[in-house]
mmCIF file of C-alpha atoms in Angstrom:
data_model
loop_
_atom_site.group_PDB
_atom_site.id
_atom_site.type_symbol
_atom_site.label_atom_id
_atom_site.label_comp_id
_atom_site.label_asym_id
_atom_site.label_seq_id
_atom_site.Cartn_x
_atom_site.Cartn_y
_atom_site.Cartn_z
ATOM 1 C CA UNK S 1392 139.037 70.294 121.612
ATOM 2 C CA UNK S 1393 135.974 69.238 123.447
ATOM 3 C CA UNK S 1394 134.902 72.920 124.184
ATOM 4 C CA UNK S 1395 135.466 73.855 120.544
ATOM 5 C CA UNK S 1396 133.262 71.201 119.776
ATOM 6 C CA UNK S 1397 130.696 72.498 122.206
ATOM 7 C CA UNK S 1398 130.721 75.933 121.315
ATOM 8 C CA UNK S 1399 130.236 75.151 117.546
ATOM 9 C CA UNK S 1400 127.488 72.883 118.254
ATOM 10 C CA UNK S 1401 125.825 75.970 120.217
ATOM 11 C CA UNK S 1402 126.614 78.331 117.271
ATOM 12 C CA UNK S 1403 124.993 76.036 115.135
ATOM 13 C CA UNK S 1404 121.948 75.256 117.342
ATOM 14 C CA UNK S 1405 121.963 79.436 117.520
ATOM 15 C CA UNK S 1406 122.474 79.650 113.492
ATOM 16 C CA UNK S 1407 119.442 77.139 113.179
ATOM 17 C CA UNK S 1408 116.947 78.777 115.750
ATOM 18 C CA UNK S 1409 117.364 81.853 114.445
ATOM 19 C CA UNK S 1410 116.864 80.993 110.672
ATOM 20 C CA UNK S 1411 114.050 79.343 111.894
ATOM 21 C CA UNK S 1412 112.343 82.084 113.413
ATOM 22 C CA UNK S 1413 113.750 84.036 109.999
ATOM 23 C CA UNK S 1414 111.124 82.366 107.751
ATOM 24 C CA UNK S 1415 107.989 82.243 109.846
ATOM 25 C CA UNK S 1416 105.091 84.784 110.065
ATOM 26 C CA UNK S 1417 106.319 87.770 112.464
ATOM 27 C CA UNK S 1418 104.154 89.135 114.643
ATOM 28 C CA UNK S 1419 104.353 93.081 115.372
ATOM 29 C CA UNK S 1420 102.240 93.303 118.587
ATOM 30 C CA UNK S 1421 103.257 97.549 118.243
ATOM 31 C CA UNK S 1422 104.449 99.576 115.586
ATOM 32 C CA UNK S 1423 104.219 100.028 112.196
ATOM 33 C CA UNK S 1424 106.962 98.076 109.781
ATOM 34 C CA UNK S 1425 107.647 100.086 106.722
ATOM 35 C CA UNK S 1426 108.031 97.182 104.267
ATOM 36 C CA UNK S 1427 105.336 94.321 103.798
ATOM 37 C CA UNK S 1428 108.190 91.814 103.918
ATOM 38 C CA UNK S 1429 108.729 92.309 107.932
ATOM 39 C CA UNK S 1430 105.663 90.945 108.010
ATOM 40 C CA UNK S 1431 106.872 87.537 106.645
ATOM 41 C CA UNK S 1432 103.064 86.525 105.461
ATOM 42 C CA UNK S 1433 103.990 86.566 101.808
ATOM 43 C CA UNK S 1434 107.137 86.032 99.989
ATOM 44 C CA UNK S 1435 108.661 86.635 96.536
ATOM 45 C CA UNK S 1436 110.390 84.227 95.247
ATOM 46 C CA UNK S 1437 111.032 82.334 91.261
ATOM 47 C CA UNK S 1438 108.850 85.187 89.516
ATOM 48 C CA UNK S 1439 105.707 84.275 91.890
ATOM 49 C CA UNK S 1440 104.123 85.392 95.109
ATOM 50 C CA UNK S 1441 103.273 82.355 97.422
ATOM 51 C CA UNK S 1442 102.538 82.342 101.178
ATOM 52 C CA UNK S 1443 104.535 81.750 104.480
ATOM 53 C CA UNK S 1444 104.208 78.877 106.535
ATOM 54 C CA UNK S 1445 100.522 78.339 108.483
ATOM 55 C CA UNK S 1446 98.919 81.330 106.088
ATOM 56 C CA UNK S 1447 96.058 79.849 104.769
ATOM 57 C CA UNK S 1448 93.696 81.569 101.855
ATOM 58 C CA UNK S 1449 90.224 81.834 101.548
ATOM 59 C CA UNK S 1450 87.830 83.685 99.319
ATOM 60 C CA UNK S 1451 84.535 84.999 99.695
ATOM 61 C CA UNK S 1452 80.996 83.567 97.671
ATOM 62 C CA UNK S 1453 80.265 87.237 96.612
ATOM 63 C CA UNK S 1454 83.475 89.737 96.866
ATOM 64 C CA UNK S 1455 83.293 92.993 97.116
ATOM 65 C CA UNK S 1456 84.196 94.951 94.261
ATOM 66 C CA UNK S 1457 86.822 97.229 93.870
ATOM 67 C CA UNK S 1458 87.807 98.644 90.344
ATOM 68 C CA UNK S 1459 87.544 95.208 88.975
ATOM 69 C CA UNK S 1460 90.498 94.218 90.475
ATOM 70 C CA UNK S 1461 91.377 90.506 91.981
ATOM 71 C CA UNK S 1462 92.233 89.599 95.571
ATOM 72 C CA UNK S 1463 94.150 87.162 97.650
ATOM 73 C CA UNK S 1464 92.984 86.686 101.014
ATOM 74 C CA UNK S 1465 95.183 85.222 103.998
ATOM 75 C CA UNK S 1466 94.398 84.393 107.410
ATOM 76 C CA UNK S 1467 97.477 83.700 110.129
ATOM 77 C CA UNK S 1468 96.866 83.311 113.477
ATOM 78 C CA UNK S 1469 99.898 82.130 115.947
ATOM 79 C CA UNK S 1470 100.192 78.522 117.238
ATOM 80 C CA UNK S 1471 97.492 77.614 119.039
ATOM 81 C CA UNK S 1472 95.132 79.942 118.739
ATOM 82 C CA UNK S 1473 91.720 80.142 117.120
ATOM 83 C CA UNK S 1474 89.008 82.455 116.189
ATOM 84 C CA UNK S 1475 85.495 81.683 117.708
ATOM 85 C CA UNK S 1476 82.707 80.856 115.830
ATOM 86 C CA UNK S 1477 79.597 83.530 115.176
ATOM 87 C CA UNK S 1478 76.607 82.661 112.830
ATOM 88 C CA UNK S 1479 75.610 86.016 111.696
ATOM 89 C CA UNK S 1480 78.866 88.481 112.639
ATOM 90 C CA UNK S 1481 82.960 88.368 111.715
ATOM 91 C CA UNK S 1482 84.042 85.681 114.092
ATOM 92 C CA UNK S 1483 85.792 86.751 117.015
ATOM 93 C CA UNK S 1484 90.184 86.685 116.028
ATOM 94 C CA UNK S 1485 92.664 86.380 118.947
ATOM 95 C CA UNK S 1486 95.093 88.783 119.682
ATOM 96 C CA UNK S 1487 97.987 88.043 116.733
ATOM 97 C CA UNK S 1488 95.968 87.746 114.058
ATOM 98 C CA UNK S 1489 97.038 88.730 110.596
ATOM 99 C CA UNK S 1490 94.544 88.911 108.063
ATOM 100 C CA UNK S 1491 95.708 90.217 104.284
ATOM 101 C CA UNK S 1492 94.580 91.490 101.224
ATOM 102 C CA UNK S 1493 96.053 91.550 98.144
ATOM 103 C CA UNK S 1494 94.834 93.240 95.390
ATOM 104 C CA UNK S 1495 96.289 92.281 91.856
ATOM 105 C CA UNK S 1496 95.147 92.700 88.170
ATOM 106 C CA UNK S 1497 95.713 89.965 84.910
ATOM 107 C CA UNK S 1498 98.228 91.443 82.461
ATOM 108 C CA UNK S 1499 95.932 92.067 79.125
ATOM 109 C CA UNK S 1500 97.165 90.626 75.648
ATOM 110 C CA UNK S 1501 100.721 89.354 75.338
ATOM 111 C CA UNK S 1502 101.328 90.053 79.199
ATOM 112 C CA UNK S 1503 104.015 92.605 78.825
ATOM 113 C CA UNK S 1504 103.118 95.552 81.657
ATOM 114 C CA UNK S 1505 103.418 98.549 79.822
ATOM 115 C CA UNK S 1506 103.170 100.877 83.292
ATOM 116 C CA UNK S 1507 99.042 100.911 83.003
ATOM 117 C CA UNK S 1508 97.290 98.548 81.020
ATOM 118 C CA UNK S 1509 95.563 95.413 82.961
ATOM 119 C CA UNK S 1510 92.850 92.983 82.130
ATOM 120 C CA UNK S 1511 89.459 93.980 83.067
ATOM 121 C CA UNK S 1512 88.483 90.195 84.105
ATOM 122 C CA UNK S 1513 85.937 89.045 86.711
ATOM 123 C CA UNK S 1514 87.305 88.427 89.663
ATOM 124 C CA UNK S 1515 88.590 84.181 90.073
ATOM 125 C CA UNK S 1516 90.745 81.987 92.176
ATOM 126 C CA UNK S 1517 93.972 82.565 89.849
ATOM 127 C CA UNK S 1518 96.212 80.764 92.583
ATOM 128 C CA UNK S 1519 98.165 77.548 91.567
ATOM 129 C CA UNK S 1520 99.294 75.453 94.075
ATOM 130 C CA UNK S 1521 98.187 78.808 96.492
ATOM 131 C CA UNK S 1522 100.621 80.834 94.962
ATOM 132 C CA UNK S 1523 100.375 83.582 91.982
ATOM 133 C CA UNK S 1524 102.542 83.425 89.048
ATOM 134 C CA UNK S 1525 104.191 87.161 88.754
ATOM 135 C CA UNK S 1526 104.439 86.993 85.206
ATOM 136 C CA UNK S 1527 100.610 86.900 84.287
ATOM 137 C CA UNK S 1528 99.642 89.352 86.777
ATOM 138 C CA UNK S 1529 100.204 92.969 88.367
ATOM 139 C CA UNK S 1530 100.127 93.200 92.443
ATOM 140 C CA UNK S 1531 98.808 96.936 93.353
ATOM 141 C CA UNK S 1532 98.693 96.678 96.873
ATOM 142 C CA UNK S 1533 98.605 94.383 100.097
ATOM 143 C CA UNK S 1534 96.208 95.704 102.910
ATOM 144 C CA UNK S 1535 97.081 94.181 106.651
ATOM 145 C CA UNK S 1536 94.125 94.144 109.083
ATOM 146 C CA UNK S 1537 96.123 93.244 112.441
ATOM 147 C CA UNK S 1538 94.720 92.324 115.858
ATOM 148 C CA UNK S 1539 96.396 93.570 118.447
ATOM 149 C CA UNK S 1540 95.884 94.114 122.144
ATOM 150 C CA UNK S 1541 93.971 97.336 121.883
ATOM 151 C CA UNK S 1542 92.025 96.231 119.310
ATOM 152 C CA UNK S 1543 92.044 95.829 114.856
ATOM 153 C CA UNK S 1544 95.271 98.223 112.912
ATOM 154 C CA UNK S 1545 94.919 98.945 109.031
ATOM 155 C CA UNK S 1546 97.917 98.969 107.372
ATOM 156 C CA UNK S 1547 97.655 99.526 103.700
ATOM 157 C CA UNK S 1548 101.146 98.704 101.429
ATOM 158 C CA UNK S 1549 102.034 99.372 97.867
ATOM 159 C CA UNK S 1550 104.015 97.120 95.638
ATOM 160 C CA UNK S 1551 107.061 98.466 93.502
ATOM 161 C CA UNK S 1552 107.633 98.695 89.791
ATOM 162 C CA UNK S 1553 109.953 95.885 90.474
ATOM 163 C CA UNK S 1554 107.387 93.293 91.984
ATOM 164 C CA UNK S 1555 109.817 92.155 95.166
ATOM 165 C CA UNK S 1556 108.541 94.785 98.010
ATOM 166 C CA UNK S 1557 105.662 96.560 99.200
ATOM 167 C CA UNK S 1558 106.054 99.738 101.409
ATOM 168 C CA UNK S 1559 103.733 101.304 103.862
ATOM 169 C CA UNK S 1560 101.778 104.363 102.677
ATOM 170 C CA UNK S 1561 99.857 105.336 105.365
ATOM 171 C CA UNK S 1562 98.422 108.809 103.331
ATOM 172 C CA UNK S 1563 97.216 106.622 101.019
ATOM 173 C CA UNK S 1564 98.194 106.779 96.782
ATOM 174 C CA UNK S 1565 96.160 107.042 93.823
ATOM 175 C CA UNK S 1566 96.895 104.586 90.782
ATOM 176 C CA UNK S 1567 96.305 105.461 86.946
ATOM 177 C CA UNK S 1568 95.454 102.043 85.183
ATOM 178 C CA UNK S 1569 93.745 101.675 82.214
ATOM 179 C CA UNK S 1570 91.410 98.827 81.710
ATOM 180 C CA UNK S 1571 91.285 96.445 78.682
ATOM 181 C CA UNK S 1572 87.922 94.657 77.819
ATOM 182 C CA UNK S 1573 88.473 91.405 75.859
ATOM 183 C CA UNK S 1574 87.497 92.960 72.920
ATOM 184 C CA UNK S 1575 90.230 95.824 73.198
ATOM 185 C CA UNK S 1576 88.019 98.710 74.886
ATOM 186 C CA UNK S 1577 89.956 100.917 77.296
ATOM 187 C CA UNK S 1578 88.709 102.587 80.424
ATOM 188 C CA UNK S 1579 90.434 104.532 83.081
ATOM 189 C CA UNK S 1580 90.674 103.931 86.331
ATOM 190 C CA UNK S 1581 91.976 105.865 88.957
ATOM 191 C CA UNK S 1582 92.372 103.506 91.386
ATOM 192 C CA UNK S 1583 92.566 104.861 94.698
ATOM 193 C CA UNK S 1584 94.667 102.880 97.857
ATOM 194 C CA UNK S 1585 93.181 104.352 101.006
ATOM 195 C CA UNK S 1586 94.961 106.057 103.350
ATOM 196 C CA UNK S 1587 94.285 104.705 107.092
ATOM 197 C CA UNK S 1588 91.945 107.049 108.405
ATOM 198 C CA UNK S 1589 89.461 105.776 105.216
ATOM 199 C CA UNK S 1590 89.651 102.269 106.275
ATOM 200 C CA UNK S 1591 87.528 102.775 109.354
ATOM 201 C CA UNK S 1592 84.520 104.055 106.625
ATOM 202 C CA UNK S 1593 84.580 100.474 106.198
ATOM 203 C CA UNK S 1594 85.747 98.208 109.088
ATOM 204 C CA UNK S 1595 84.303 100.443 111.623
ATOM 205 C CA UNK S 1596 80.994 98.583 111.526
ATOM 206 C CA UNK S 1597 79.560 99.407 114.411
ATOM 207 C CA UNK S 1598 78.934 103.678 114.893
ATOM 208 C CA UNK S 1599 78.988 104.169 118.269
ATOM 209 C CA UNK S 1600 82.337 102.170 119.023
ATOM 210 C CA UNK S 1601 83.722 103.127 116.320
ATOM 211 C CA UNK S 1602 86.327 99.845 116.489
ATOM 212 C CA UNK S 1603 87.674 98.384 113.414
ATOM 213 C CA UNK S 1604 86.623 94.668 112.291
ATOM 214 C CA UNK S 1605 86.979 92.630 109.655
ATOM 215 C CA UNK S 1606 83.983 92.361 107.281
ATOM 216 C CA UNK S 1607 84.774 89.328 104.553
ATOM 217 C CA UNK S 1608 85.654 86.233 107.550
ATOM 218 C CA UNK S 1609 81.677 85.570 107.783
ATOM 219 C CA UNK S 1610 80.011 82.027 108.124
ATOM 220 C CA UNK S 1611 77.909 83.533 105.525
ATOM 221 C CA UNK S 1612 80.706 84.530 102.878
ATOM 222 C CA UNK S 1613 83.374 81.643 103.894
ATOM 223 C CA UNK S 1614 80.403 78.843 103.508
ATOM 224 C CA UNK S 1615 82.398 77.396 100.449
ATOM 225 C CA UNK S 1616 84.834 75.186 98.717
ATOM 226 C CA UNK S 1617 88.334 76.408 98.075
ATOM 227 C CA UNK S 1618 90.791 74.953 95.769
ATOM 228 C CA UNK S 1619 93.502 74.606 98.214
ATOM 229 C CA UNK S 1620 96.941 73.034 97.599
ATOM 230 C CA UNK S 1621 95.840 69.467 98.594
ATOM 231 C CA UNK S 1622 92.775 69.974 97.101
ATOM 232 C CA UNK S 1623 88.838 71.236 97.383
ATOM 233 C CA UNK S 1624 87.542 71.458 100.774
ATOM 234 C CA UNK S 1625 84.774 73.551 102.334
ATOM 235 C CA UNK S 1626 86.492 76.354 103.785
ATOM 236 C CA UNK S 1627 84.473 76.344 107.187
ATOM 237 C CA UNK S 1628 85.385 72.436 107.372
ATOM 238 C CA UNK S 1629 89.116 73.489 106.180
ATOM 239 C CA UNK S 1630 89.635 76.598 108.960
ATOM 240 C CA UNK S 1631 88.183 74.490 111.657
ATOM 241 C CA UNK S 1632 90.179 71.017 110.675
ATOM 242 C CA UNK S 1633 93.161 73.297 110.732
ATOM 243 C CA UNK S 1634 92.792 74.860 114.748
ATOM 244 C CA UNK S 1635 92.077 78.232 113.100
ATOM 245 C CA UNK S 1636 88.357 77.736 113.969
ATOM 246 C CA UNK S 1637 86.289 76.200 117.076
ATOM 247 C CA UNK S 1638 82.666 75.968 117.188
ATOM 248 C CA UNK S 1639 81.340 75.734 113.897
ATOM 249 C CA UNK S 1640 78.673 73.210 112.482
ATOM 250 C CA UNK S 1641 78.829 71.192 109.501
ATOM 251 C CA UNK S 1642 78.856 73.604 106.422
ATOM 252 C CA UNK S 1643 75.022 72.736 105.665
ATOM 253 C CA UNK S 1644 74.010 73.638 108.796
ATOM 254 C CA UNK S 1645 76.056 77.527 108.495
ATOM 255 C CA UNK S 1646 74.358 79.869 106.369
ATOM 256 C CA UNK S 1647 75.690 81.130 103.063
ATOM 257 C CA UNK S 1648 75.355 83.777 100.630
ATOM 258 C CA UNK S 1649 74.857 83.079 97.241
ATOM 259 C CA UNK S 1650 77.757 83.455 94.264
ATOM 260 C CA UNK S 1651 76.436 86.742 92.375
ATOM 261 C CA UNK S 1652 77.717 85.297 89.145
ATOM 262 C CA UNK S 1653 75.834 81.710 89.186
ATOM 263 C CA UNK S 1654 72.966 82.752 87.051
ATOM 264 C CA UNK S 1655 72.477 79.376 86.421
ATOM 265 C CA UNK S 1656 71.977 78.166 89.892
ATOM 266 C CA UNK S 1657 71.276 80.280 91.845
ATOM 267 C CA UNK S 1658 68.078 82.757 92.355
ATOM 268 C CA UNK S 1659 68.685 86.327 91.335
ATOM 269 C CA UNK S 1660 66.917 87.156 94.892
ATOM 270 C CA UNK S 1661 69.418 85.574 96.637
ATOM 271 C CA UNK S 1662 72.233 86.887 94.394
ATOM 272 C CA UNK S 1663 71.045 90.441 94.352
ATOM 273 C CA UNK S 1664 70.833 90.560 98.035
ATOM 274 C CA UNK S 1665 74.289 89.013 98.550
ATOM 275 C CA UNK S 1666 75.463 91.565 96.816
ATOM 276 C CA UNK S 1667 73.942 94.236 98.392
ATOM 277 C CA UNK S 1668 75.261 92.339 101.427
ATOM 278 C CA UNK S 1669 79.003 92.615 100.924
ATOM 279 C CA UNK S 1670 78.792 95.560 98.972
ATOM 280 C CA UNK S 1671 76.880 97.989 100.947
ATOM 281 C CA UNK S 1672 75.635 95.913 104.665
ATOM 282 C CA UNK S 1673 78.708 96.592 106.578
ATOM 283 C CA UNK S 1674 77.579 100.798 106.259
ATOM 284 C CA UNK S 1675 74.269 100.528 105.510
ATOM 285 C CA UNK S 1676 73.038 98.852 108.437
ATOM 286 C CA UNK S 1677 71.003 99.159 111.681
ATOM 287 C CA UNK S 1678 74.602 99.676 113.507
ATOM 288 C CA UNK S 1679 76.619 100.969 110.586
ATOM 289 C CA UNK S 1680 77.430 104.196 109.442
ATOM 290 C CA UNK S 1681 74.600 105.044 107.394
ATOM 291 C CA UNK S 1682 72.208 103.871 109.921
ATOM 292 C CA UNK S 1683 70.513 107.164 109.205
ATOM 293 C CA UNK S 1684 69.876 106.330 106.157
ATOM 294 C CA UNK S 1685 67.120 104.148 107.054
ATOM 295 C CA UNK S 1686 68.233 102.197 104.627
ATOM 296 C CA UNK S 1687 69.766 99.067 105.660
ATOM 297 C CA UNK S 1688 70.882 95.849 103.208
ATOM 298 C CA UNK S 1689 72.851 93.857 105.194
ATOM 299 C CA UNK S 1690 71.720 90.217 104.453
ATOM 300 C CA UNK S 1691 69.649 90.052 107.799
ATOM 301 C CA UNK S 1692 67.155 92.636 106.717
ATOM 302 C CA UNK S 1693 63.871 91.282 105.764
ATOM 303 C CA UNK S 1694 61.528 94.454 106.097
ATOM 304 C CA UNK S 1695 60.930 96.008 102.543
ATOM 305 C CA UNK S 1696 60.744 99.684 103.796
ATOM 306 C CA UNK S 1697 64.062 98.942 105.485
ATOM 307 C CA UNK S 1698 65.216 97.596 102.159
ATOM 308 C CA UNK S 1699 64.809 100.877 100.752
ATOM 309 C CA UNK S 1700 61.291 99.902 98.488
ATOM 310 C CA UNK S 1701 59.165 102.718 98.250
ATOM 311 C CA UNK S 1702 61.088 104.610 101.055
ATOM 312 C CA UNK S 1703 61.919 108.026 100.706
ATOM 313 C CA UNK S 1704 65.780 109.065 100.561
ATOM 314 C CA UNK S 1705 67.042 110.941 103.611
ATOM 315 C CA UNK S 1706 69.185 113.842 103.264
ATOM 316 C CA UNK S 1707 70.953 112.486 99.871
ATOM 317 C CA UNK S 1708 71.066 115.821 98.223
ATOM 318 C CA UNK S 1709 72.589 115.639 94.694
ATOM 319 C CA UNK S 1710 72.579 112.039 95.446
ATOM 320 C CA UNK S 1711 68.588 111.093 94.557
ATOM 321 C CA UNK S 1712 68.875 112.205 91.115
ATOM 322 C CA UNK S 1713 65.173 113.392 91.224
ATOM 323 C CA UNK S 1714 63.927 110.226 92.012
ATOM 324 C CA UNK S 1715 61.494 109.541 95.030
ATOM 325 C CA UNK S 1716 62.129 106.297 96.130
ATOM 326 C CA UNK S 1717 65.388 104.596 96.859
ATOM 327 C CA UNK S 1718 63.661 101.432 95.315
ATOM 328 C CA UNK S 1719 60.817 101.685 92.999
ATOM 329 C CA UNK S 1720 59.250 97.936 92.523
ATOM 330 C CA UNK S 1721 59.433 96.965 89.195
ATOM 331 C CA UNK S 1722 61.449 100.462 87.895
ATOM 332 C CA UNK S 1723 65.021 100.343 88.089
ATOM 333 C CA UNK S 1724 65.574 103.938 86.511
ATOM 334 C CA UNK S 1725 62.998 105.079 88.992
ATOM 335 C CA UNK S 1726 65.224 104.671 91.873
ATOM 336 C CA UNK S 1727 67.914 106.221 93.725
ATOM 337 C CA UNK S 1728 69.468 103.077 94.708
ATOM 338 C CA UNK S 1729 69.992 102.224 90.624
ATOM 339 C CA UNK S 1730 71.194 105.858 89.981
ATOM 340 C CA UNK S 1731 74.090 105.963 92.906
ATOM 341 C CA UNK S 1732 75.683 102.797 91.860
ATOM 342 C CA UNK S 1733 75.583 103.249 87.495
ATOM 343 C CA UNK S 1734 77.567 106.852 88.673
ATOM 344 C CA UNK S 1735 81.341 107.532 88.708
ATOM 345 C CA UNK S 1736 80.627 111.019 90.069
ATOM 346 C CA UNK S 1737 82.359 111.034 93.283
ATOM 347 C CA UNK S 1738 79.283 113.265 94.907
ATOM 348 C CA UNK S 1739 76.634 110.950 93.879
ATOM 349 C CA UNK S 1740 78.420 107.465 93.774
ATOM 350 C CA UNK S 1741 77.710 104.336 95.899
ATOM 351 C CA UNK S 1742 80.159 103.245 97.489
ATOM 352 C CA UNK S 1743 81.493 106.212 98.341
ATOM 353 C CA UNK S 1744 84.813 104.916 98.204
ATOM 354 C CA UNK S 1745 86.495 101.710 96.955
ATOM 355 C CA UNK S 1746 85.938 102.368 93.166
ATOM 356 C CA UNK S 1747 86.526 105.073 90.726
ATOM 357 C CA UNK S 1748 84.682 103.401 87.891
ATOM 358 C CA UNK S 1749 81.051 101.346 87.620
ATOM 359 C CA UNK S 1750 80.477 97.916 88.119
ATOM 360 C CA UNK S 1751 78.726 97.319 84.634
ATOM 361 C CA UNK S 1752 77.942 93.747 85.507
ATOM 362 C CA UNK S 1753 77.036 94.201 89.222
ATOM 363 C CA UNK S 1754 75.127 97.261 88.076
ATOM 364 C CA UNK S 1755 73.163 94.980 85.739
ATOM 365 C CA UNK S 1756 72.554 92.694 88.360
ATOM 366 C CA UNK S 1757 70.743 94.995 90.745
ATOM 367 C CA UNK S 1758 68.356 96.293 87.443
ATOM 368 C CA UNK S 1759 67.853 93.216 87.146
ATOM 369 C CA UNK S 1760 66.723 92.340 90.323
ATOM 370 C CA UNK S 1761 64.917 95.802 90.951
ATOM 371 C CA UNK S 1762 62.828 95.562 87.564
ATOM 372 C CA UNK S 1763 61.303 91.983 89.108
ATOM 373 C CA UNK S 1764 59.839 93.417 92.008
ATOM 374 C CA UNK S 1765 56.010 93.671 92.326
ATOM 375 C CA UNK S 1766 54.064 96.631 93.650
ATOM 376 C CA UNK S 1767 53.997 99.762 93.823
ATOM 377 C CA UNK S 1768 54.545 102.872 95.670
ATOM 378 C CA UNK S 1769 51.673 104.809 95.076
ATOM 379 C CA UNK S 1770 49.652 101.989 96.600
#
């Protein structure tokens, strides 16, 4: 009797170890898991998508945009690791780091999906209580960025009709939505998940290595408050206070990019170059993959020729739209800059990838901001 009782105390002590390890974040140091639930970073559950265990969110003061659609952001790093602190680059991530993406649209009108329709709605933090309710909105896809010995692995994943699973499509897919304004308009939007080889025209910031990074975890774009289950915090304060983060100062001592929609407080200098910052820096930089542009607008640059004002385009073919400058001061229309990004044409369009339709309101912003500069070229 006393050995029965021993070996079903082990089975249980077995049973509970391994249910334990069952519902934390796993780790794939090699390989490629098929379904986003290996993975164990997010879970379905009750009609709504809500993280594992240690996965904390974050968001970014000025997101990139992508076909207007919305984004949860994770980090997970294993137990007692953190990522290093950098004032001007993506902080440095130990090996096991999982960082996520998902990419989700509101459901327009009554919220019924009808296999295409979604709200065209800027971009918000739609979490409650960190998780997302699966009746008010449409997941498209969950992108992995994964650091592993050798270095950063893409993974890109695609949810199912059914809402419960995402499965790895490493070719990539192409979406048809339709977009619904507020007011009923309806635009297209073919929205395009990349396949793996495109991620590096992103994450491969730096040309001559060639490596993949992450681009969003900046002191710069995390300097912020984040409505977090227990509450606001500053997410710098909140990453570090949590052992994902060593080394950084008080949030008003990092730097920080401005929110592109705060109109109200915030200069449309600093807001126009933010966005220009996260939307176009991580290529268009003096180590990115445009570098021969000349053209650089990551939010370092101070140097107006750099900038692109009164600085001829290089090698931009179709791309220039007869114009002569890639900024004109004080002429939006006048520039090449302002042409590339009001363009859906997939040889003239910047980004180059990303987006298959214009950002009307970042579009605005940038004429905006392009129509208030002084000078001009001929001078």
């Amino acid at each position: 009797m006393r050995l029965r009782g021993f070996a079903l105390l082990a089975l249980m002590s077995l049973f509970s170890a391994c249910k334990g390890e069952d519902v934390g974040v796993h780790f794939f140091a090699e390989g490629q898991p098929k379904a986003l639930s290996e993975w164990r970073v997010l879970k379905v559950d009750g009609g709504r998508l809500s993280l594992n265990e240690g996965v904390v969110p974050y968001d970014l003061n000025t997101p990139l945009f992508s076909d207007y659609a919305h984004k949860l952001r994770t980090i997970w790093m294993p137990k007692g690791k953190s990522a290093s602190y950098a004032a001007q680059n993506s902080f440095a991530f130990p090996v096991g780091t999982i960082i996520s993406k998902t990419f989700y649209y509101p459901l327009p009108g009554d919220g019924q999906w009808d296999g295409k329709s979604v709200a065209r709605i800027a971009a918000n933090n739609d979490l409650q209580g960190e998780s997302l309710d699966l009746s008010k909105v449409r997941l498209i896809e969950t992108r992995l960025l994964v650091r592993r010995e050798a270095g950063w692995e893409a993974m890109p994943y695609v949810w199912n009709e059914a809402q419960t699973e995402a499965t790895l499509r490493r070719a990539g897919e192409l979406i048809s939505l339709e977009l619904v304004d507020s007011d009923g308009g309806r635009e297209v939007a073919n929205y395009q998940v990349p396949d793996q080889n495109q991620c590096a025209s992103c994450h491969a910031t730096d040309n001559k290595t060639r490596a993949l990074h992450p681009i969003g975890p900046k002191a710069r774009n995390l300097n912020r408050d984040f409505a977090y289950a227990a509450g606001n915090e500053n997410q710098l304060a909140h990453l570090s206070r949590v052992g994902y983060l060593v080394g950084a100062p008080a949030p008003e001592r990092a730097p920080r990019n401005a929110d592109w929609q705060n109109a109200a407080h915030e200069k449309l200098e600093d807001r126009a170059r933010a966005y220009l910052d996260v939307n176009c820096g991580h290529c268009h930089s003096p180590t990115g993959p445009a570098i021969t542009s000349g053209m650089w607008l990551d939010a370092s640059i101070t140097d107006r020729l750099k900038l692109g004002f009164c600085k001829q385009p290089v090698a931009a073919g179709k791309g220039t739209g007869n114009r002569l400058y890639d900024i004109a001061p004080g002429q939006a229309d006048a520039s090449v800059l302002m042409f590339r990004m009001d363009s859906d044409d997939p040889s003239v369009m910047m980004p180059e990838l990303g987006r298959s339709v214009v950002h009307r309101e970042g579009v605005e912003l940038i004429r905006q901001w392009i129509d208030a500069q002084k000078g001009a070229c001929d001078t």
